Amino acid sequence: MNQSLSKNNKGRLLALDILRGITIAGMILVNNPGSWGNIYAPLEHASWNGLTPTDLVFPFFMFIMGISTYFSLRKYDFRLSKDCIWKIVRRTVVIFLIGMFIAWFGLFLRGILGTKTFTEAVFCFDHIRILGVMPRLALCYGFGSVIALIVRPKALPWTVGALLVVYGIMLLFGDGFSHADTNIISIVDHKVLGPDHMYTSTVDGVTVKFDPEGLLSTLPSIAHMLIGFICGGLIMKTRDNNIRINNLFIVGTILTFSGFLLNYGMPINKKIWSPTFVLTTCGLASLFLGLLIWIIDIKGKRRWCRFFEAFGINPLFMYCLGAILSIVIGAVKIPWSGVESGMITIKGYIYKALLLPLCGDDATLASLIFAILFVLLNWCVGYVLYKKKIYIKI
């Protein structure tokens, strides 16, 4: 039995690609229901405190990014150099700008298809959301990589702990667990970003300007990425899969139980990226990765995972593709007599005119089928890239 971690033809770690692919497919799935008002409970985010399967997809990707960063910086022997710093800065800026472009494109398309002139639609920066998924990934990659380079490996876990403790104290003394404008996270974002550039959040009927990818909550996200970085080191320190799995299971168990136990005094909350959220989701990601290594590399069960590999080899491109397609089908309208205005979005037509009747007017089932079909649409593009061995690096 081969004890080294299986790799695909580009030398990438297969189990990691599959976990990355599952995560990207999951992100596209939960972000694109046919109707936001008709979603099965596991496919919804927790309204505030708590954890659902949907709440795992983004933190899992953040954890994976940490592992990938370890592999990337290993090429530079974890030393600060001109080439290394340039790569970090360039990639950070590119990812951040892509996130900003997606936010701008949504406003532009809705504006140009609505009542705005072309010029007004192009310069729609007054209400553009500055932060989001891609900007958070960019900031965590940039700051996390620099920290990993300047902090000694033995001190890195303590650095992670310090970030989480400091952030936890801020939450406890800054009304951090309240969905309100008095929350320290909201206060910082209001002061730095301004309410017009923040996400509008509604919890239990209360609507406030509160960004789930805010500036202050980027601190624990950096710690999140660094935990993945540390796990990347655990993977690469040995070629024996059994030892790799043992290490990942030990770390995963400790983190998961720590997060759930501390949850009683510091609730697990994705929207504020609470320290317990970091511990629990990193722990579960570590356990899941260990499980995938056991299934794929030790047991040799690989046929099932080819679907996800098409997402995993070009993860950021696939996520961006899903975001752009979602904006387009949610903004472009076509004629349909089934609505009073006579016009309906492509998404609305597929959901209401095609899927609802097919599902016997079961709105929730139709919404799920739409999401699955949307994932398959994106997969078709990813599969072409996969077959042609095209790797789009961002």
Tab-separated table of C-alpha atoms in Angstrom:
chain	number	residue	atom	x	y	z
A	1	MET	CA	0.000	0.000	0.000
A	2	ASN	CA	1.393	3.363	-1.037
A	3	GLN	CA	1.851	5.482	2.076
A	4	SER	CA	2.654	8.731	0.302
A	5	LEU	CA	-0.119	11.208	-0.381
A	6	SER	CA	-1.619	10.708	-3.827
A	7	LYS	CA	-1.059	13.529	-6.247
A	8	ASN	CA	-2.614	14.421	-9.556
A	9	ASN	CA	-0.637	15.015	-12.700
A	10	LYS	CA	0.422	18.503	-11.661
A	11	GLY	CA	1.827	17.369	-8.340
A	12	ARG	CA	-1.086	18.765	-6.361
A	13	LEU	CA	-2.374	16.983	-3.293
A	14	LEU	CA	-5.502	15.145	-4.400
A	15	ALA	CA	-7.260	14.994	-1.018
A	16	LEU	CA	-6.736	18.744	-0.588
A	17	ASP	CA	-8.048	19.439	-4.085
A	18	ILE	CA	-11.155	17.394	-3.339
A	19	LEU	CA	-11.799	19.188	-0.048
A	20	ARG	CA	-11.291	22.481	-1.862
A	21	GLY	CA	-13.656	21.366	-4.621
A	22	ILE	CA	-16.345	20.236	-2.168
A	23	THR	CA	-16.083	23.608	-0.461
A	24	ILE	CA	-16.339	25.659	-3.660
A	25	ALA	CA	-19.274	23.573	-4.917
A	26	GLY	CA	-20.899	24.058	-1.517
A	27	MET	CA	-20.358	27.820	-1.614
A	28	ILE	CA	-21.960	28.056	-5.056
A	29	LEU	CA	-24.844	25.825	-3.966
A	30	VAL	CA	-25.807	27.768	-0.836
A	31	ASN	CA	-25.349	31.159	-2.517
A	32	ASN	CA	-27.747	30.414	-5.363
A	33	PRO	CA	-31.130	29.031	-4.270
A	34	GLY	CA	-34.044	29.501	-6.624
A	35	SER	CA	-35.775	31.566	-3.945
A	36	TRP	CA	-34.218	33.013	-0.791
A	37	GLY	CA	-37.553	32.619	0.943
A	38	ASN	CA	-37.703	28.874	0.335
A	39	ILE	CA	-34.570	27.092	1.556
A	40	TYR	CA	-34.107	23.834	3.444
A	41	ALA	CA	-32.782	24.531	6.949
A	42	PRO	CA	-29.318	22.915	6.488
A	43	LEU	CA	-28.721	25.184	3.478
A	44	GLU	CA	-29.315	28.381	5.443
A	45	HIS	CA	-26.820	30.278	7.551
A	46	ALA	CA	-27.519	30.506	11.266
A	47	SER	CA	-29.447	33.742	11.767
A	48	TRP	CA	-26.984	34.864	14.466
A	49	ASN	CA	-25.494	32.520	17.074
A	50	GLY	CA	-25.210	28.860	16.124
A	51	LEU	CA	-23.822	26.701	13.366
A	52	THR	CA	-25.354	25.051	10.311
A	53	PRO	CA	-23.701	22.976	7.537
A	54	THR	CA	-23.831	26.083	5.349
A	55	ASP	CA	-21.737	27.987	7.890
A	56	LEU	CA	-18.879	25.554	7.290
A	57	VAL	CA	-18.159	26.201	3.621
A	58	PHE	CA	-16.394	29.582	3.853
A	59	PRO	CA	-14.303	28.753	6.951
A	60	PHE	CA	-13.336	25.429	5.382
A	61	PHE	CA	-12.001	27.320	2.366
A	62	MET	CA	-10.125	29.716	4.655
A	63	PHE	CA	-8.540	26.718	6.395
A	64	ILE	CA	-7.581	25.207	3.026
A	65	MET	CA	-6.057	28.518	1.947
A	66	GLY	CA	-3.818	28.349	4.997
A	67	ILE	CA	-2.591	24.886	4.016
A	68	SER	CA	-2.003	26.004	0.428
A	69	THR	CA	-0.089	29.044	1.676
A	70	TYR	CA	2.260	26.725	3.578
A	71	PHE	CA	2.974	24.831	0.360
A	72	SER	CA	3.490	28.096	-1.512
A	73	LEU	CA	5.848	29.711	1.011
A	74	ARG	CA	7.786	26.472	1.342
A	75	LYS	CA	9.174	27.168	-2.122
A	76	TYR	CA	10.845	30.267	-0.648
A	77	ASP	CA	12.127	28.326	2.375
A	78	PHE	CA	9.851	30.520	4.529
A	79	ARG	CA	12.263	33.415	4.164
A	80	LEU	CA	11.464	37.023	3.427
A	81	SER	CA	12.762	37.893	-0.013
A	82	LYS	CA	11.958	40.371	-2.740
A	83	ASP	CA	10.327	37.715	-4.916
A	84	CYS	CA	8.317	36.278	-2.030
A	85	ILE	CA	7.006	39.636	-0.829
A	86	TRP	CA	6.176	40.680	-4.380
A	87	LYS	CA	4.151	37.512	-4.898
A	88	ILE	CA	2.232	38.046	-1.645
A	89	VAL	CA	1.491	41.706	-2.370
A	90	ARG	CA	0.531	41.062	-5.992
A	91	ARG	CA	-1.791	38.174	-5.149
A	92	THR	CA	-3.371	40.074	-2.248
A	93	VAL	CA	-4.117	43.096	-4.430
A	94	VAL	CA	-5.432	40.998	-7.328
A	95	ILE	CA	-7.803	38.949	-5.153
A	96	PHE	CA	-9.048	42.082	-3.382
A	97	LEU	CA	-9.665	43.910	-6.663
A	98	ILE	CA	-11.497	40.915	-8.118
A	99	GLY	CA	-13.804	41.011	-5.108
A	100	MET	CA	-14.379	44.722	-5.656
A	101	PHE	CA	-15.052	44.107	-9.351
A	102	ILE	CA	-17.728	41.506	-8.562
A	103	ALA	CA	-19.411	43.944	-6.176
A	104	TRP	CA	-19.204	46.715	-8.801
A	105	PHE	CA	-20.436	44.478	-11.627
A	106	GLY	CA	-23.615	43.648	-9.727
A	107	LEU	CA	-24.397	47.328	-9.205
A	108	PHE	CA	-23.437	48.204	-12.798
A	109	LEU	CA	-25.576	45.530	-14.429
A	110	ARG	CA	-28.636	46.260	-12.318
A	111	GLY	CA	-28.153	49.951	-12.966
A	112	ILE	CA	-27.694	49.732	-16.744
A	113	LEU	CA	-30.681	47.396	-17.028
A	114	GLY	CA	-32.705	49.649	-14.778
A	115	THR	CA	-33.143	53.416	-14.858
A	116	LYS	CA	-29.519	54.589	-14.742
A	117	THR	CA	-27.552	55.955	-17.672
A	118	PHE	CA	-24.376	54.178	-18.746
A	119	THR	CA	-22.190	56.770	-17.007
A	120	GLU	CA	-24.216	56.561	-13.794
A	121	ALA	CA	-24.008	52.769	-13.882
A	122	VAL	CA	-20.241	52.761	-14.444
A	123	PHE	CA	-19.539	55.184	-11.615
A	124	CYS	CA	-21.816	53.508	-9.080
A	125	PHE	CA	-19.292	53.674	-6.271
A	126	ASP	CA	-21.432	55.527	-3.716
A	127	HIS	CA	-22.981	52.327	-2.373
A	128	ILE	CA	-20.475	49.662	-3.370
A	129	ARG	CA	-19.720	47.106	-0.671
A	130	ILE	CA	-15.980	47.247	-0.031
A	131	LEU	CA	-15.573	44.022	1.889
A	132	GLY	CA	-16.883	40.542	1.179
A	133	VAL	CA	-15.675	36.987	0.608
A	134	MET	CA	-12.867	37.741	-1.858
A	135	PRO	CA	-11.565	40.826	-0.014
A	136	ARG	CA	-11.509	38.807	3.210
A	137	LEU	CA	-9.555	36.025	1.513
A	138	ALA	CA	-7.135	38.637	0.178
A	139	LEU	CA	-6.540	40.314	3.533
A	140	CYS	CA	-6.132	37.028	5.378
A	141	TYR	CA	-3.755	35.679	2.758
A	142	GLY	CA	-1.650	38.860	2.750
A	143	PHE	CA	-1.384	39.468	6.491
A	144	GLY	CA	-1.317	35.766	7.337
A	145	SER	CA	1.558	35.096	4.929
A	146	VAL	CA	3.647	37.937	6.348
A	147	ILE	CA	3.033	36.755	9.909
A	148	ALA	CA	3.996	33.198	8.940
A	149	LEU	CA	7.258	34.505	7.498
A	150	ILE	CA	8.316	36.741	10.383
A	151	VAL	CA	7.164	34.598	13.327
A	152	ARG	CA	9.172	31.539	14.287
A	153	PRO	CA	7.308	28.251	13.676
A	154	LYS	CA	7.255	27.345	17.383
A	155	ALA	CA	5.746	30.733	18.223
A	156	LEU	CA	3.063	30.571	15.540
A	157	PRO	CA	0.462	28.686	17.657
A	158	TRP	CA	0.952	31.278	20.403
A	159	THR	CA	0.419	34.039	17.865
A	160	VAL	CA	-2.839	32.405	16.804
A	161	GLY	CA	-3.898	32.108	20.435
A	162	ALA	CA	-3.047	35.752	21.106
A	163	LEU	CA	-5.116	36.953	18.137
A	164	LEU	CA	-8.126	34.949	19.297
A	165	VAL	CA	-7.793	36.019	22.947
A	166	VAL	CA	-7.430	39.710	22.066
A	167	TYR	CA	-10.388	39.543	19.703
A	168	GLY	CA	-12.447	37.636	22.279
A	169	ILE	CA	-11.798	40.343	24.869
A	170	MET	CA	-12.874	42.996	22.356
A	171	LEU	CA	-16.131	41.143	21.783
A	172	LEU	CA	-16.867	40.628	25.467
A	173	PHE	CA	-16.266	44.256	26.385
A	174	GLY	CA	-17.499	45.802	23.141
A	175	ASP	CA	-21.024	44.378	22.949
A	176	GLY	CA	-19.645	42.071	20.271
A	177	PHE	CA	-22.368	39.441	20.506
A	178	SER	CA	-25.239	41.854	19.875
A	179	HIS	CA	-26.751	42.379	16.453
A	180	ALA	CA	-26.844	46.149	16.841
A	181	ASP	CA	-25.082	49.367	15.920
A	182	THR	CA	-23.486	49.325	19.386
A	183	ASN	CA	-21.460	46.252	18.425
A	184	ILE	CA	-17.751	47.159	18.316
A	185	ILE	CA	-17.431	45.431	14.925
A	186	SER	CA	-20.181	47.609	13.497
A	187	ILE	CA	-18.749	50.742	15.112
A	188	VAL	CA	-15.332	50.195	13.513
A	189	ASP	CA	-16.856	49.527	10.087
A	190	HIS	CA	-19.110	52.582	10.341
A	191	LYS	CA	-16.104	54.774	11.190
A	192	VAL	CA	-13.704	53.351	8.588
A	193	LEU	CA	-15.931	52.180	5.730
A	194	GLY	CA	-19.126	54.138	6.203
A	195	PRO	CA	-22.634	52.627	6.295
A	196	ASP	CA	-23.114	53.022	2.531
A	197	HIS	CA	-20.301	50.539	1.906
A	198	MET	CA	-21.458	47.889	4.359
A	199	TYR	CA	-23.705	44.852	4.186
A	200	THR	CA	-27.299	45.227	5.366
A	201	SER	CA	-28.061	42.472	7.876
A	202	THR	CA	-31.459	41.402	9.212
A	203	VAL	CA	-31.782	39.179	12.283
A	204	ASP	CA	-35.126	38.465	13.973
A	205	GLY	CA	-36.731	41.341	12.112
A	206	VAL	CA	-34.047	43.850	13.137
A	207	THR	CA	-32.167	45.412	10.225
A	208	VAL	CA	-28.810	47.123	10.743
A	209	LYS	CA	-25.722	47.913	8.729
A	210	PHE	CA	-23.479	45.060	9.836
A	211	ASP	CA	-20.813	43.472	7.664
A	212	PRO	CA	-20.157	39.743	8.276
A	213	GLU	CA	-16.764	40.248	6.616
A	214	GLY	CA	-15.953	43.402	8.565
A	215	LEU	CA	-12.547	44.894	9.274
A	216	LEU	CA	-12.286	43.954	12.948
A	217	SER	CA	-13.483	40.397	12.396
A	218	THR	CA	-10.621	39.981	9.921
A	219	LEU	CA	-8.333	39.475	12.967
A	220	PRO	CA	-9.749	36.042	13.909
A	221	SER	CA	-9.938	35.191	10.208
A	222	ILE	CA	-6.178	35.677	9.970
A	223	ALA	CA	-5.816	33.331	12.950
A	224	HIS	CA	-8.107	30.930	11.099
A	225	MET	CA	-5.840	30.961	8.055
A	226	LEU	CA	-2.764	30.466	10.245
A	227	ILE	CA	-4.283	27.349	11.827
A	228	GLY	CA	-4.573	25.971	8.314
A	229	PHE	CA	-0.955	26.994	7.721
A	230	ILE	CA	0.138	25.046	10.809
A	231	CYS	CA	-1.807	22.004	9.624
A	232	GLY	CA	-0.046	22.326	6.274
A	233	GLY	CA	3.207	21.874	8.167
A	234	LEU	CA	1.834	18.775	9.904
A	235	ILE	CA	0.960	17.302	6.505
A	236	MET	CA	4.355	17.971	4.957
A	237	LYS	CA	6.542	16.886	7.890
A	238	THR	CA	5.918	13.198	7.076
A	239	ARG	CA	5.148	11.061	4.019
A	240	ASP	CA	3.227	8.447	5.990
A	241	ASN	CA	-0.505	8.892	5.472
A	242	ASN	CA	-1.373	7.178	8.742
A	243	ILE	CA	0.719	9.673	10.693
A	244	ARG	CA	-0.794	12.521	8.712
A	245	ILE	CA	-4.273	11.341	9.550
A	246	ASN	CA	-3.402	10.869	13.231
A	247	ASN	CA	-2.003	14.412	13.421
A	248	LEU	CA	-5.029	15.924	11.691
A	249	PHE	CA	-7.447	13.949	13.860
A	250	ILE	CA	-5.663	14.981	17.063
A	251	VAL	CA	-5.617	18.660	16.104
A	252	GLY	CA	-9.175	18.490	14.805
A	253	THR	CA	-10.524	16.839	17.938
A	254	ILE	CA	-8.805	19.306	20.268
A	255	LEU	CA	-9.995	22.340	18.298
A	256	THR	CA	-13.552	21.076	17.825
A	257	PHE	CA	-14.099	20.193	21.473
A	258	SER	CA	-12.461	23.456	22.600
A	259	GLY	CA	-14.810	25.440	20.388
A	260	PHE	CA	-17.936	23.640	21.560
A	261	LEU	CA	-16.967	23.856	25.233
A	262	LEU	CA	-16.110	27.568	25.076
A	263	ASN	CA	-19.363	28.144	23.202
A	264	TYR	CA	-21.174	28.336	26.553
A	265	GLY	CA	-19.432	31.603	27.415
A	266	MET	CA	-18.586	32.818	23.916
A	267	PRO	CA	-21.184	31.721	21.335
A	268	ILE	CA	-20.229	30.249	17.988
A	269	ASN	CA	-21.125	32.951	15.489
A	270	LYS	CA	-20.086	33.178	11.846
A	271	LYS	CA	-21.208	36.761	11.316
A	272	ILE	CA	-18.723	38.035	13.895
A	273	TRP	CA	-16.252	35.181	13.230
A	274	SER	CA	-16.084	34.497	16.963
A	275	PRO	CA	-13.040	32.691	18.415
A	276	THR	CA	-15.221	29.646	19.085
A	277	PHE	CA	-16.313	29.717	15.453
A	278	VAL	CA	-12.635	29.648	14.421
A	279	LEU	CA	-11.799	26.748	16.729
A	280	THR	CA	-14.838	24.650	15.839
A	281	THR	CA	-14.720	25.095	12.074
A	282	CYS	CA	-10.943	24.625	11.860
A	283	GLY	CA	-11.317	21.482	13.947
A	284	LEU	CA	-14.043	20.089	11.704
A	285	ALA	CA	-12.044	20.989	8.578
A	286	SER	CA	-9.006	19.170	9.951
A	287	LEU	CA	-11.090	16.098	10.742
A	288	PHE	CA	-12.715	16.155	7.311
A	289	LEU	CA	-9.357	16.451	5.553
A	290	GLY	CA	-8.047	13.512	7.549
A	291	LEU	CA	-11.117	11.512	6.546
A	292	LEU	CA	-10.590	12.347	2.867
A	293	ILE	CA	-6.945	11.266	3.020
A	294	TRP	CA	-8.093	7.957	4.509
A	295	ILE	CA	-10.777	7.453	1.842
A	296	ILE	CA	-8.816	8.655	-1.178
A	297	ASP	CA	-5.197	7.809	-0.428
A	298	ILE	CA	-5.306	4.838	1.876
A	299	LYS	CA	-8.478	3.094	0.722
A	300	GLY	CA	-8.026	4.207	-2.884
A	301	LYS	CA	-11.663	5.277	-3.348
A	302	ARG	CA	-11.184	7.994	-5.941
A	303	ARG	CA	-13.779	7.607	-8.664
A	304	TRP	CA	-16.488	9.441	-6.693
A	305	CYS	CA	-14.379	12.539	-6.228
A	306	ARG	CA	-13.701	13.431	-9.877
A	307	PHE	CA	-16.739	15.710	-9.916
A	308	PHE	CA	-15.263	17.855	-7.156
A	309	GLU	CA	-11.775	17.887	-8.640
A	310	ALA	CA	-13.079	20.058	-11.489
A	311	PHE	CA	-13.921	22.690	-8.851
A	312	GLY	CA	-10.813	22.097	-6.750
A	313	ILE	CA	-8.114	22.697	-9.342
A	314	ASN	CA	-9.353	26.216	-10.161
A	315	PRO	CA	-11.129	27.209	-6.937
A	316	LEU	CA	-11.044	31.008	-7.008
A	317	PHE	CA	-11.844	31.130	-10.717
A	318	MET	CA	-14.813	28.800	-10.198
A	319	TYR	CA	-16.082	30.893	-7.291
A	320	CYS	CA	-15.797	34.083	-9.369
A	321	LEU	CA	-17.482	32.400	-12.332
A	322	GLY	CA	-20.384	31.393	-10.098
A	323	ALA	CA	-20.668	34.926	-8.729
A	324	ILE	CA	-20.687	36.543	-12.199
A	325	LEU	CA	-23.192	34.059	-13.639
A	326	SER	CA	-25.413	34.543	-10.608
A	327	ILE	CA	-25.406	38.309	-11.117
A	328	VAL	CA	-26.204	37.965	-14.826
A	329	ILE	CA	-29.132	35.542	-14.526
A	330	GLY	CA	-30.456	37.510	-11.568
A	331	ALA	CA	-30.415	40.832	-13.426
A	332	VAL	CA	-31.134	40.150	-17.110
A	333	LYS	CA	-34.887	40.060	-17.799
A	334	ILE	CA	-36.899	38.293	-20.474
A	335	PRO	CA	-40.587	38.577	-21.445
A	336	TRP	CA	-43.040	36.366	-19.555
A	337	SER	CA	-46.794	36.760	-19.276
A	338	GLY	CA	-46.834	35.049	-15.886
A	339	VAL	CA	-45.999	38.271	-14.048
A	340	GLU	CA	-47.840	41.585	-14.033
A	341	SER	CA	-44.920	43.565	-15.436
A	342	GLY	CA	-44.508	41.158	-18.356
A	343	MET	CA	-40.780	40.854	-17.674
A	344	ILE	CA	-38.920	38.449	-15.383
A	345	THR	CA	-35.275	37.662	-14.697
A	346	ILE	CA	-33.741	34.558	-16.235
A	347	LYS	CA	-33.405	33.110	-12.731
A	348	GLY	CA	-37.026	33.907	-11.922
A	349	TYR	CA	-38.240	32.326	-15.153
A	350	ILE	CA	-36.324	29.090	-14.591
A	351	TYR	CA	-37.555	28.879	-11.014
A	352	LYS	CA	-41.183	29.952	-11.436
A	353	ALA	CA	-42.060	28.884	-14.970
A	354	LEU	CA	-40.065	25.660	-15.240
A	355	LEU	CA	-39.120	24.202	-11.862
A	356	LEU	CA	-42.148	25.083	-9.742
A	357	PRO	CA	-44.633	23.244	-12.004
A	358	LEU	CA	-42.185	20.355	-12.334
A	359	CYS	CA	-42.012	20.050	-8.534
A	360	GLY	CA	-45.769	20.238	-8.021
A	361	ASP	CA	-45.504	23.797	-6.647
A	362	ASP	CA	-43.141	22.632	-3.880
A	363	ALA	CA	-41.252	25.928	-3.656
A	364	THR	CA	-38.469	24.635	-1.413
A	365	LEU	CA	-37.733	21.625	-3.602
A	366	ALA	CA	-37.765	23.796	-6.731
A	367	SER	CA	-35.368	26.202	-5.031
A	368	LEU	CA	-32.968	23.364	-4.231
A	369	ILE	CA	-33.141	21.931	-7.750
A	370	PHE	CA	-32.329	25.369	-9.156
A	371	ALA	CA	-29.245	25.575	-6.918
A	372	ILE	CA	-28.115	22.098	-8.003
A	373	LEU	CA	-28.588	22.940	-11.678
A	374	PHE	CA	-26.593	26.128	-11.186
A	375	VAL	CA	-23.750	24.134	-9.633
A	376	LEU	CA	-23.844	21.746	-12.608
A	377	LEU	CA	-23.704	24.688	-15.026
A	378	ASN	CA	-20.539	25.929	-13.364
A	379	TRP	CA	-19.147	22.402	-13.246
A	380	CYS	CA	-19.450	22.113	-17.023
A	381	VAL	CA	-17.025	25.009	-17.404
A	382	GLY	CA	-14.754	23.613	-14.713
A	383	TYR	CA	-14.773	20.182	-16.314
A	384	VAL	CA	-13.602	21.583	-19.665
A	385	LEU	CA	-10.682	23.276	-17.898
A	386	TYR	CA	-10.005	20.071	-15.960
A	387	LYS	CA	-9.915	17.900	-19.088
A	388	LYS	CA	-7.699	20.377	-20.925
A	389	LYS	CA	-5.424	20.640	-17.860
A	390	ILE	CA	-5.895	24.410	-17.718
A	391	TYR	CA	-5.039	25.884	-14.307
A	392	ILE	CA	-6.074	29.487	-13.803
A	393	LYS	CA	-4.009	30.994	-11.010
A	394	ILE	CA	-5.297	34.019	-9.167
